[in-house]
């Protein structure tokens, strides 16, 4: 089965449409106020409506309350929620069937920790960072996630047009999560970089370096 692609941190309707038309399987909308890709509810609705029904929409949250998450799901019409902070499994159980829980390299989950999150829809492994909750653009040792086989694993952190195939070959994930490496500015996806990414992933062709 071909690896799936999530384009995260989308902030514009035109970018959302371009990503979907090129082959994105999921789009991520960021609701963490500390992110340069943060969306208000109103702006998120605009982006969501541009692609409604064409791909699942993933809301990205960092240490948000269950009430805030539930309200955003309802107001925007989200299909999945990505828990990118320090959330515990108990508080997030109402969303488990649609949740992607984020872990970071350097603290990969062991058996007991994974078991505590066994009900979630998927897990995402991102680059380690002391102060940021994603979108760092930093690469890492992707093959470390091979031991998580059997779970729906999203691979993130520094993946772009120049290394997507290598990352997939190293880790064999269910999906890759791409953000800053296809941007011209935070939250602004570059159409040419998106095109090169999907060429790399879907066609198996190594694009020419920019």
Short mmCIF file of N, CA, C and O in Angstrom, two decimals, residues 33-152:
data_model
loop_
_atom_site.label_atom_id
_atom_site.label_comp_id
_atom_site.label_asym_id
_atom_site.label_seq_id
_atom_site.Cartn_x
_atom_site.Cartn_y
_atom_site.Cartn_z
N UNK A 33 -2.28 28.31 19.85
CA UNK A 33 -2.00 29.75 19.74
C UNK A 33 -0.51 30.09 19.66
O UNK A 33 -0.15 31.14 19.14
N UNK A 34 0.36 29.22 20.15
CA UNK A 34 1.78 29.49 20.12
C UNK A 34 2.44 29.19 18.79
O UNK A 34 3.64 29.44 18.62
N UNK A 35 1.69 28.69 17.83
CA UNK A 35 2.25 28.33 16.53
C UNK A 35 2.08 29.46 15.52
O UNK A 35 1.03 30.13 15.50
N UNK A 36 3.07 29.68 14.64
CA UNK A 36 2.90 30.67 13.57
C UNK A 36 1.86 30.23 12.55
O UNK A 36 1.48 31.02 11.69
N UNK A 37 1.40 28.99 12.65
CA UNK A 37 0.39 28.46 11.73
C UNK A 37 -0.99 28.39 12.39
O UNK A 37 -1.89 27.74 11.87
N UNK A 38 -1.13 29.07 13.51
CA UNK A 38 -2.39 29.07 14.26
C UNK A 38 -3.54 29.63 13.43
O UNK A 38 -3.40 30.62 12.73
N UNK A 39 -4.70 28.98 13.54
CA UNK A 39 -5.91 29.43 12.86
C UNK A 39 -7.00 29.76 13.88
O UNK A 39 -7.22 29.00 14.83
N UNK A 40 -7.68 30.87 13.67
CA UNK A 40 -8.89 31.12 14.43
C UNK A 40 -9.98 30.19 13.91
O UNK A 40 -9.86 29.59 12.83
N UNK A 41 -11.06 30.07 14.66
CA UNK A 41 -12.17 29.23 14.23
C UNK A 41 -12.71 29.71 12.89
O UNK A 41 -12.98 28.91 11.98
N UNK A 42 -12.84 31.02 12.74
CA UNK A 42 -13.40 31.58 11.50
C UNK A 42 -12.51 31.25 10.30
O UNK A 42 -13.00 30.84 9.23
N UNK A 43 -11.21 31.44 10.48
CA UNK A 43 -10.29 31.16 9.37
C UNK A 43 -10.25 29.66 9.07
O UNK A 43 -10.18 29.26 7.89
N UNK A 44 -10.29 28.86 10.10
CA UNK A 44 -10.28 27.41 9.91
C UNK A 44 -11.51 26.95 9.14
O UNK A 44 -11.42 26.05 8.28
N UNK A 45 -12.65 27.56 9.43
CA UNK A 45 -13.87 27.21 8.69
C UNK A 45 -13.71 27.51 7.20
O UNK A 45 -14.15 26.72 6.35
N UNK A 46 -13.10 28.63 6.88
CA UNK A 46 -12.90 28.99 5.47
C UNK A 46 -12.04 27.95 4.76
O UNK A 46 -12.36 27.52 3.65
N UNK A 47 -10.94 27.56 5.40
CA UNK A 47 -10.07 26.55 4.80
C UNK A 47 -10.79 25.22 4.69
O UNK A 47 -10.73 24.54 3.65
N UNK A 48 -11.51 24.84 5.74
CA UNK A 48 -12.21 23.56 5.76
C UNK A 48 -13.27 23.50 4.66
O UNK A 48 -13.41 22.48 3.97
N UNK A 49 -14.02 24.57 4.49
CA UNK A 49 -15.09 24.57 3.49
C UNK A 49 -14.54 24.44 2.07
O UNK A 49 -15.21 23.93 1.18
N UNK A 50 -13.32 24.91 1.85
CA UNK A 50 -12.73 24.84 0.51
C UNK A 50 -12.48 23.41 0.07
O UNK A 50 -12.44 23.13 -1.14
N UNK A 51 -12.31 22.49 1.03
CA UNK A 51 -11.98 21.11 0.68
C UNK A 51 -12.92 20.11 1.35
O UNK A 51 -12.63 18.91 1.40
N UNK A 52 -14.03 20.58 1.86
CA UNK A 52 -14.95 19.73 2.62
C UNK A 52 -15.34 18.49 1.82
O UNK A 52 -15.73 18.56 0.66
N UNK A 53 -15.20 17.33 2.45
CA UNK A 53 -15.61 16.08 1.83
C UNK A 53 -14.58 15.45 0.91
O UNK A 53 -14.77 14.33 0.43
N UNK A 54 -13.48 16.15 0.67
CA UNK A 54 -12.47 15.62 -0.25
C UNK A 54 -11.34 14.89 0.48
O UNK A 54 -10.77 13.94 -0.07
N UNK A 55 -10.99 15.37 1.67
CA UNK A 55 -9.97 14.70 2.50
C UNK A 55 -10.37 14.87 3.97
O UNK A 55 -11.05 15.83 4.32
N UNK A 56 -9.92 13.97 4.84
CA UNK A 56 -10.15 14.18 6.26
C UNK A 56 -9.36 15.38 6.76
O UNK A 56 -8.22 15.61 6.37
N UNK A 57 -9.99 16.14 7.65
CA UNK A 57 -9.37 17.32 8.25
C UNK A 57 -8.93 16.98 9.67
O UNK A 57 -9.71 16.45 10.46
N UNK A 58 -7.66 17.30 9.97
CA UNK A 58 -7.07 16.97 11.26
C UNK A 58 -6.84 18.26 12.04
O UNK A 58 -6.09 19.13 11.60
N UNK A 59 -7.46 18.39 13.19
CA UNK A 59 -7.21 19.53 14.06
C UNK A 59 -6.03 19.26 14.98
O UNK A 59 -5.99 18.23 15.64
N UNK A 60 -5.06 20.17 15.00
CA UNK A 60 -3.85 20.01 15.81
C UNK A 60 -4.00 20.83 17.09
O UNK A 60 -4.21 22.05 17.03
N UNK A 61 -3.87 20.15 18.25
CA UNK A 61 -4.04 20.80 19.54
C UNK A 61 -2.84 20.51 20.43
O UNK A 61 -2.21 19.46 20.33
N UNK A 62 -2.52 21.47 21.30
CA UNK A 62 -1.44 21.31 22.27
C UNK A 62 -1.98 21.65 23.66
O UNK A 62 -2.31 22.80 23.95
N UNK A 63 -2.14 20.62 24.49
CA UNK A 63 -2.59 20.78 25.87
C UNK A 63 -3.91 21.54 25.98
O UNK A 63 -4.14 22.31 26.93
N UNK A 64 -4.77 21.36 24.99
CA UNK A 64 -6.10 21.98 25.03
C UNK A 64 -7.03 21.16 25.93
O UNK A 64 -6.84 19.95 26.11
N UNK A 65 -8.03 21.81 26.49
CA UNK A 65 -8.99 21.10 27.34
C UNK A 65 -9.92 20.26 26.46
O UNK A 65 -10.14 20.57 25.28
N UNK A 66 -10.49 19.19 27.02
CA UNK A 66 -11.46 18.40 26.25
C UNK A 66 -12.62 19.23 25.72
O UNK A 66 -13.09 19.01 24.61
N UNK A 67 -13.07 20.21 26.52
CA UNK A 67 -14.18 21.06 26.06
C UNK A 67 -13.78 21.89 24.85
O UNK A 67 -14.57 22.07 23.91
N UNK A 68 -12.54 22.43 24.87
CA UNK A 68 -12.07 23.22 23.73
C UNK A 68 -11.97 22.37 22.48
O UNK A 68 -12.38 22.78 21.38
N UNK A 69 -11.45 21.17 22.63
CA UNK A 69 -11.33 20.27 21.48
C UNK A 69 -12.70 19.91 20.94
O UNK A 69 -12.94 19.98 19.72
N UNK A 70 -13.62 19.55 21.82
CA UNK A 70 -14.96 19.16 21.38
C UNK A 70 -15.66 20.32 20.67
O UNK A 70 -16.33 20.12 19.63
N UNK A 71 -15.49 21.53 21.21
CA UNK A 71 -16.12 22.68 20.57
C UNK A 71 -15.56 22.96 19.20
O UNK A 71 -16.30 23.31 18.27
N UNK A 72 -14.24 22.82 19.05
CA UNK A 72 -13.61 23.07 17.76
C UNK A 72 -14.01 22.02 16.74
O UNK A 72 -14.25 22.34 15.56
N UNK A 73 -14.09 20.77 17.16
CA UNK A 73 -14.56 19.71 16.26
C UNK A 73 -15.92 20.07 15.69
O UNK A 73 -16.17 19.96 14.49
N UNK A 74 -16.81 20.53 16.58
CA UNK A 74 -18.17 20.86 16.17
C UNK A 74 -18.21 22.10 15.27
O UNK A 74 -18.89 22.11 14.24
N UNK A 75 -17.48 23.13 15.64
CA UNK A 75 -17.56 24.40 14.91
C UNK A 75 -16.88 24.35 13.54
O UNK A 75 -17.35 25.00 12.60
N UNK A 76 -15.80 23.61 13.44
CA UNK A 76 -15.05 23.57 12.18
C UNK A 76 -15.45 22.37 11.33
O UNK A 76 -15.41 22.42 10.11
N UNK A 77 -15.86 21.29 11.98
CA UNK A 77 -16.16 20.07 11.26
C UNK A 77 -14.92 19.23 11.02
O UNK A 77 -14.58 18.92 9.88
N UNK A 78 -14.23 18.91 12.11
CA UNK A 78 -13.00 18.13 12.01
C UNK A 78 -13.29 16.64 11.98
O UNK A 78 -14.23 16.17 12.62
N UNK A 79 -12.45 15.91 11.26
CA UNK A 79 -12.59 14.46 11.20
C UNK A 79 -11.71 13.76 12.23
O UNK A 79 -12.09 12.72 12.79
N UNK A 80 -10.50 14.30 12.44
CA UNK A 80 -9.53 13.73 13.36
C UNK A 80 -8.94 14.83 14.22
O UNK A 80 -9.01 16.01 13.85
N UNK A 81 -8.37 14.45 15.37
CA UNK A 81 -7.68 15.41 16.23
C UNK A 81 -6.28 14.90 16.53
O UNK A 81 -6.09 13.72 16.80
N UNK A 82 -5.31 15.80 16.45
CA UNK A 82 -3.93 15.46 16.74
C UNK A 82 -3.54 16.08 18.07
O UNK A 82 -3.61 17.29 18.24
N UNK A 83 -3.13 15.24 19.02
CA UNK A 83 -2.78 15.69 20.36
C UNK A 83 -1.27 15.82 20.43
O UNK A 83 -0.55 14.84 20.61
N UNK A 84 -0.77 17.04 20.31
CA UNK A 84 0.67 17.29 20.15
C UNK A 84 1.35 17.74 21.42
O UNK A 84 2.54 18.05 21.40
N UNK A 85 0.65 17.80 22.54
CA UNK A 85 1.23 18.28 23.78
C UNK A 85 1.51 17.18 24.77
O UNK A 85 1.93 16.08 24.41
N UNK A 86 1.23 17.47 26.03
CA UNK A 86 1.51 16.54 27.13
C UNK A 86 0.23 15.92 27.67
O UNK A 86 0.13 15.57 28.85
N UNK A 87 -0.75 15.78 26.80
CA UNK A 87 -2.05 15.25 27.21
C UNK A 87 -1.93 13.82 27.76
O UNK A 87 -1.12 13.02 27.28
N UNK A 88 -2.75 13.52 28.77
CA UNK A 88 -2.80 12.17 29.30
C UNK A 88 -3.93 11.39 28.65
O UNK A 88 -4.91 11.97 28.17
N UNK A 89 -3.83 10.08 28.61
CA UNK A 89 -4.84 9.27 27.93
C UNK A 89 -6.22 9.34 28.56
O UNK A 89 -7.23 9.26 27.84
N UNK A 90 -6.31 9.53 29.87
CA UNK A 90 -7.61 9.53 30.52
C UNK A 90 -8.48 10.69 30.05
O UNK A 90 -9.64 10.51 29.67
N UNK A 91 -7.91 11.89 30.05
CA UNK A 91 -8.68 13.08 29.67
C UNK A 91 -9.08 13.06 28.21
O UNK A 91 -10.07 13.69 27.81
N UNK A 92 -8.31 12.35 27.39
CA UNK A 92 -8.56 12.37 25.96
C UNK A 92 -9.39 11.19 25.45
O UNK A 92 -9.63 11.06 24.26
N UNK A 93 -9.82 10.32 26.35
CA UNK A 93 -10.57 9.14 25.93
C UNK A 93 -11.80 9.44 25.09
O UNK A 93 -12.14 8.67 24.19
N UNK A 94 -12.52 10.56 25.32
CA UNK A 94 -13.69 10.83 24.48
C UNK A 94 -13.35 10.98 22.99
O UNK A 94 -14.23 10.82 22.15
N UNK A 95 -12.09 11.28 22.68
CA UNK A 95 -11.69 11.49 21.29
C UNK A 95 -10.84 10.35 20.74
O UNK A 95 -10.32 10.44 19.63
N UNK A 96 -10.67 9.29 21.51
CA UNK A 96 -9.70 8.25 21.16
C UNK A 96 -9.91 7.69 19.76
O UNK A 96 -8.95 7.48 19.01
N UNK A 97 -11.14 7.46 19.38
CA UNK A 97 -11.41 6.82 18.09
C UNK A 97 -11.03 7.70 16.91
O UNK A 97 -10.92 7.20 15.78
N UNK A 98 -10.82 9.00 17.15
CA UNK A 98 -10.43 9.90 16.07
C UNK A 98 -9.13 10.64 16.40
O UNK A 98 -8.82 11.64 15.76
N UNK A 99 -8.38 10.15 17.37
CA UNK A 99 -7.19 10.87 17.85
C UNK A 99 -5.89 10.31 17.28
O UNK A 99 -5.73 9.09 17.13
N UNK A 100 -4.97 11.22 16.98
CA UNK A 100 -3.58 10.89 16.65
C UNK A 100 -2.73 11.45 17.79
O UNK A 100 -2.67 12.66 18.00
N UNK A 101 -2.09 10.57 18.55
CA UNK A 101 -1.26 11.02 19.66
C UNK A 101 0.18 11.18 19.20
O UNK A 101 0.74 10.29 18.56
N UNK A 102 0.78 12.31 19.54
CA UNK A 102 2.15 12.62 19.12
C UNK A 102 3.16 12.23 20.20
O UNK A 102 2.99 12.55 21.38
N UNK A 103 4.21 11.53 19.76
CA UNK A 103 5.38 11.25 20.58
C UNK A 103 6.59 11.82 19.84
O UNK A 103 6.52 12.10 18.65
N UNK A 104 7.71 11.98 20.56
CA UNK A 104 8.89 12.55 19.93
C UNK A 104 10.09 11.63 20.04
O UNK A 104 10.25 10.93 21.04
N UNK A 105 10.87 11.62 18.99
CA UNK A 105 12.08 10.82 18.97
C UNK A 105 12.95 11.22 20.15
O UNK A 105 13.04 12.39 20.51
N UNK A 106 13.63 10.25 20.74
CA UNK A 106 14.38 10.50 21.96
C UNK A 106 13.57 10.09 23.17
O UNK A 106 14.10 9.82 24.25
N UNK A 107 12.24 10.02 22.99
CA UNK A 107 11.34 9.50 24.02
C UNK A 107 10.27 8.67 23.33
O UNK A 107 9.08 8.92 23.47
N UNK A 108 10.72 7.70 22.56
CA UNK A 108 9.75 6.84 21.88
C UNK A 108 8.99 6.02 22.91
O UNK A 108 9.56 5.57 23.91
N UNK A 109 7.70 5.82 22.69
CA UNK A 109 6.90 5.13 23.70
C UNK A 109 7.28 3.66 23.85
O UNK A 109 7.51 2.96 22.87
N UNK A 110 7.35 3.22 25.10
CA UNK A 110 7.57 1.82 25.38
C UNK A 110 6.26 1.06 25.38
O UNK A 110 5.19 1.63 25.11
N UNK A 111 6.32 -0.20 25.72
CA UNK A 111 5.12 -1.05 25.66
C UNK A 111 4.00 -0.51 26.55
O UNK A 111 2.85 -0.42 26.13
N UNK A 112 4.33 -0.13 27.80
CA UNK A 112 3.29 0.32 28.72
C UNK A 112 2.66 1.63 28.26
O UNK A 112 1.45 1.83 28.37
N UNK A 113 3.50 2.54 27.76
CA UNK A 113 2.96 3.83 27.31
C UNK A 113 2.09 3.64 26.08
O UNK A 113 1.02 4.25 25.96
N UNK A 114 2.52 2.81 25.15
CA UNK A 114 1.70 2.53 23.98
C UNK A 114 0.39 1.87 24.37
O UNK A 114 -0.67 2.17 23.81
N UNK A 115 0.45 0.97 25.34
CA UNK A 115 -0.75 0.28 25.78
C UNK A 115 -1.77 1.27 26.35
O UNK A 115 -2.98 1.12 26.17
N UNK A 116 -1.27 2.31 27.03
CA UNK A 116 -2.16 3.31 27.61
C UNK A 116 -2.89 4.10 26.53
O UNK A 116 -3.96 4.66 26.77
N UNK A 117 -2.28 4.14 25.33
CA UNK A 117 -2.89 4.86 24.21
C UNK A 117 -3.39 3.88 23.14
O UNK A 117 -3.52 4.24 21.98
N UNK A 118 -3.70 2.67 23.54
CA UNK A 118 -4.07 1.63 22.57
C UNK A 118 -5.36 1.94 21.82
O UNK A 118 -5.58 1.43 20.73
N UNK A 119 -6.21 2.78 22.41
CA UNK A 119 -7.51 3.07 21.78
C UNK A 119 -7.44 4.16 20.72
O UNK A 119 -8.42 4.36 19.99
N UNK A 120 -6.30 4.87 20.62
CA UNK A 120 -6.26 5.98 19.66
C UNK A 120 -6.20 5.47 18.23
O UNK A 120 -5.70 4.39 17.95
N UNK A 121 -6.69 6.32 17.33
CA UNK A 121 -6.75 5.97 15.91
C UNK A 121 -5.36 5.81 15.32
O UNK A 121 -5.13 4.96 14.47
N UNK A 122 -4.41 6.64 15.74
CA UNK A 122 -3.05 6.57 15.20
C UNK A 122 -2.07 7.26 16.12
O UNK A 122 -2.46 7.92 17.09
N UNK A 123 -0.78 7.10 15.82
CA UNK A 123 0.26 7.82 16.55
C UNK A 123 1.17 8.52 15.54
O UNK A 123 1.26 8.10 14.38
N UNK A 124 1.80 9.59 16.00
CA UNK A 124 2.70 10.36 15.15
C UNK A 124 4.02 10.51 15.90
O UNK A 124 4.04 10.87 17.07
N UNK A 125 5.12 10.23 15.22
CA UNK A 125 6.44 10.39 15.81
C UNK A 125 7.12 11.56 15.12
O UNK A 125 7.29 11.58 13.91
N UNK A 126 7.50 12.56 15.93
CA UNK A 126 8.07 13.80 15.41
C UNK A 126 9.51 13.97 15.91
O UNK A 126 9.99 13.22 16.75
N UNK A 127 10.18 14.99 15.38
CA UNK A 127 11.55 15.30 15.79
C UNK A 127 11.57 15.78 17.23
O UNK A 127 10.63 16.43 17.70
N UNK A 128 12.64 15.46 17.96
CA UNK A 128 12.75 15.96 19.34
C UNK A 128 13.04 17.45 19.35
O UNK A 128 13.77 17.95 18.51
N UNK A 129 12.45 18.17 20.30
CA UNK A 129 12.74 19.59 20.45
C UNK A 129 12.33 20.04 21.84
O UNK A 129 11.26 19.65 22.33
N UNK A 130 13.16 20.86 22.49
CA UNK A 130 12.87 21.27 23.85
C UNK A 130 11.73 22.28 23.96
O UNK A 130 10.99 22.29 24.93
N UNK A 131 11.60 23.16 22.95
CA UNK A 131 10.66 24.25 23.11
C UNK A 131 9.52 24.30 22.12
O UNK A 131 8.60 25.10 22.29
N UNK A 132 9.55 23.49 21.07
CA UNK A 132 8.52 23.55 20.04
C UNK A 132 7.72 22.25 20.00
O UNK A 132 8.23 21.18 20.33
N UNK A 133 6.47 22.37 19.58
CA UNK A 133 5.59 21.20 19.51
C UNK A 133 5.37 20.74 18.07
O UNK A 133 4.36 20.13 17.75
N UNK A 134 6.31 21.01 17.19
CA UNK A 134 6.19 20.57 15.80
C UNK A 134 6.56 21.70 14.86
O UNK A 134 6.80 22.84 15.25
N UNK A 135 6.63 21.35 13.56
CA UNK A 135 6.96 22.34 12.56
C UNK A 135 8.38 22.83 12.63
O UNK A 135 8.69 23.94 12.18
N UNK A 136 9.30 22.02 13.18
CA UNK A 136 10.68 22.46 13.36
C UNK A 136 11.50 22.36 12.08
O UNK A 136 12.50 23.07 11.92
N UNK A 137 11.13 21.46 11.17
CA UNK A 137 11.92 21.24 9.96
C UNK A 137 13.18 20.44 10.20
O UNK A 137 14.00 20.30 9.30
N UNK A 138 13.35 19.90 11.41
CA UNK A 138 14.56 19.16 11.75
C UNK A 138 14.41 17.67 11.46
O UNK A 138 13.40 17.06 11.83
N UNK A 139 15.42 17.10 10.80
CA UNK A 139 15.40 15.67 10.52
C UNK A 139 15.92 14.89 11.73
O UNK A 139 16.50 15.46 12.65
N UNK A 140 15.71 13.57 11.71
CA UNK A 140 16.19 12.72 12.80
C UNK A 140 16.33 11.29 12.28
O UNK A 140 16.23 11.04 11.09
N UNK A 141 16.59 10.37 13.19
CA UNK A 141 16.86 8.98 12.84
C UNK A 141 15.55 8.23 12.59
O UNK A 141 15.03 7.55 13.47
N UNK A 142 14.99 8.36 11.40
CA UNK A 142 13.64 7.88 11.12
C UNK A 142 13.46 6.38 11.35
O UNK A 142 12.38 5.92 11.73
N UNK A 143 14.50 5.58 11.10
CA UNK A 143 14.33 4.13 11.21
C UNK A 143 14.03 3.68 12.63
O UNK A 143 13.65 2.52 12.85
N UNK A 144 14.16 4.57 13.61
CA UNK A 144 13.88 4.21 15.00
C UNK A 144 12.42 3.80 15.21
O UNK A 144 12.11 3.12 16.19
N UNK A 145 11.53 4.18 14.29
CA UNK A 145 10.11 3.87 14.49
C UNK A 145 9.73 2.49 13.95
O UNK A 145 8.59 2.07 14.11
N UNK A 146 10.64 1.78 13.35
CA UNK A 146 10.29 0.47 12.78
C UNK A 146 9.73 -0.45 13.85
O UNK A 146 8.85 -1.26 13.59
N UNK A 147 10.19 -0.31 15.09
CA UNK A 147 9.70 -1.16 16.17
C UNK A 147 8.24 -0.91 16.52
O UNK A 147 7.67 -1.65 17.32
N UNK A 148 7.64 0.13 15.95
CA UNK A 148 6.23 0.43 16.22
C UNK A 148 5.31 -0.17 15.17
O UNK A 148 4.16 0.22 15.03
N UNK A 149 5.82 -1.13 14.40
CA UNK A 149 5.01 -1.78 13.37
C UNK A 149 3.74 -2.35 14.00
O UNK A 149 3.74 -2.82 15.14
N UNK A 150 2.68 -2.31 13.22
CA UNK A 150 1.40 -2.79 13.72
C UNK A 150 0.48 -1.68 14.14
O UNK A 150 -0.72 -1.88 14.32
N UNK A 151 1.03 -0.46 14.30
CA UNK A 151 0.22 0.71 14.61
C UNK A 151 0.14 1.60 13.37
O UNK A 151 0.99 1.54 12.49
N UNK A 152 -0.89 2.43 13.32
CA UNK A 152 -1.01 3.40 12.24
C UNK A 152 -0.07 4.56 12.59
O UNK A 152 -0.42 5.45 13.35
#
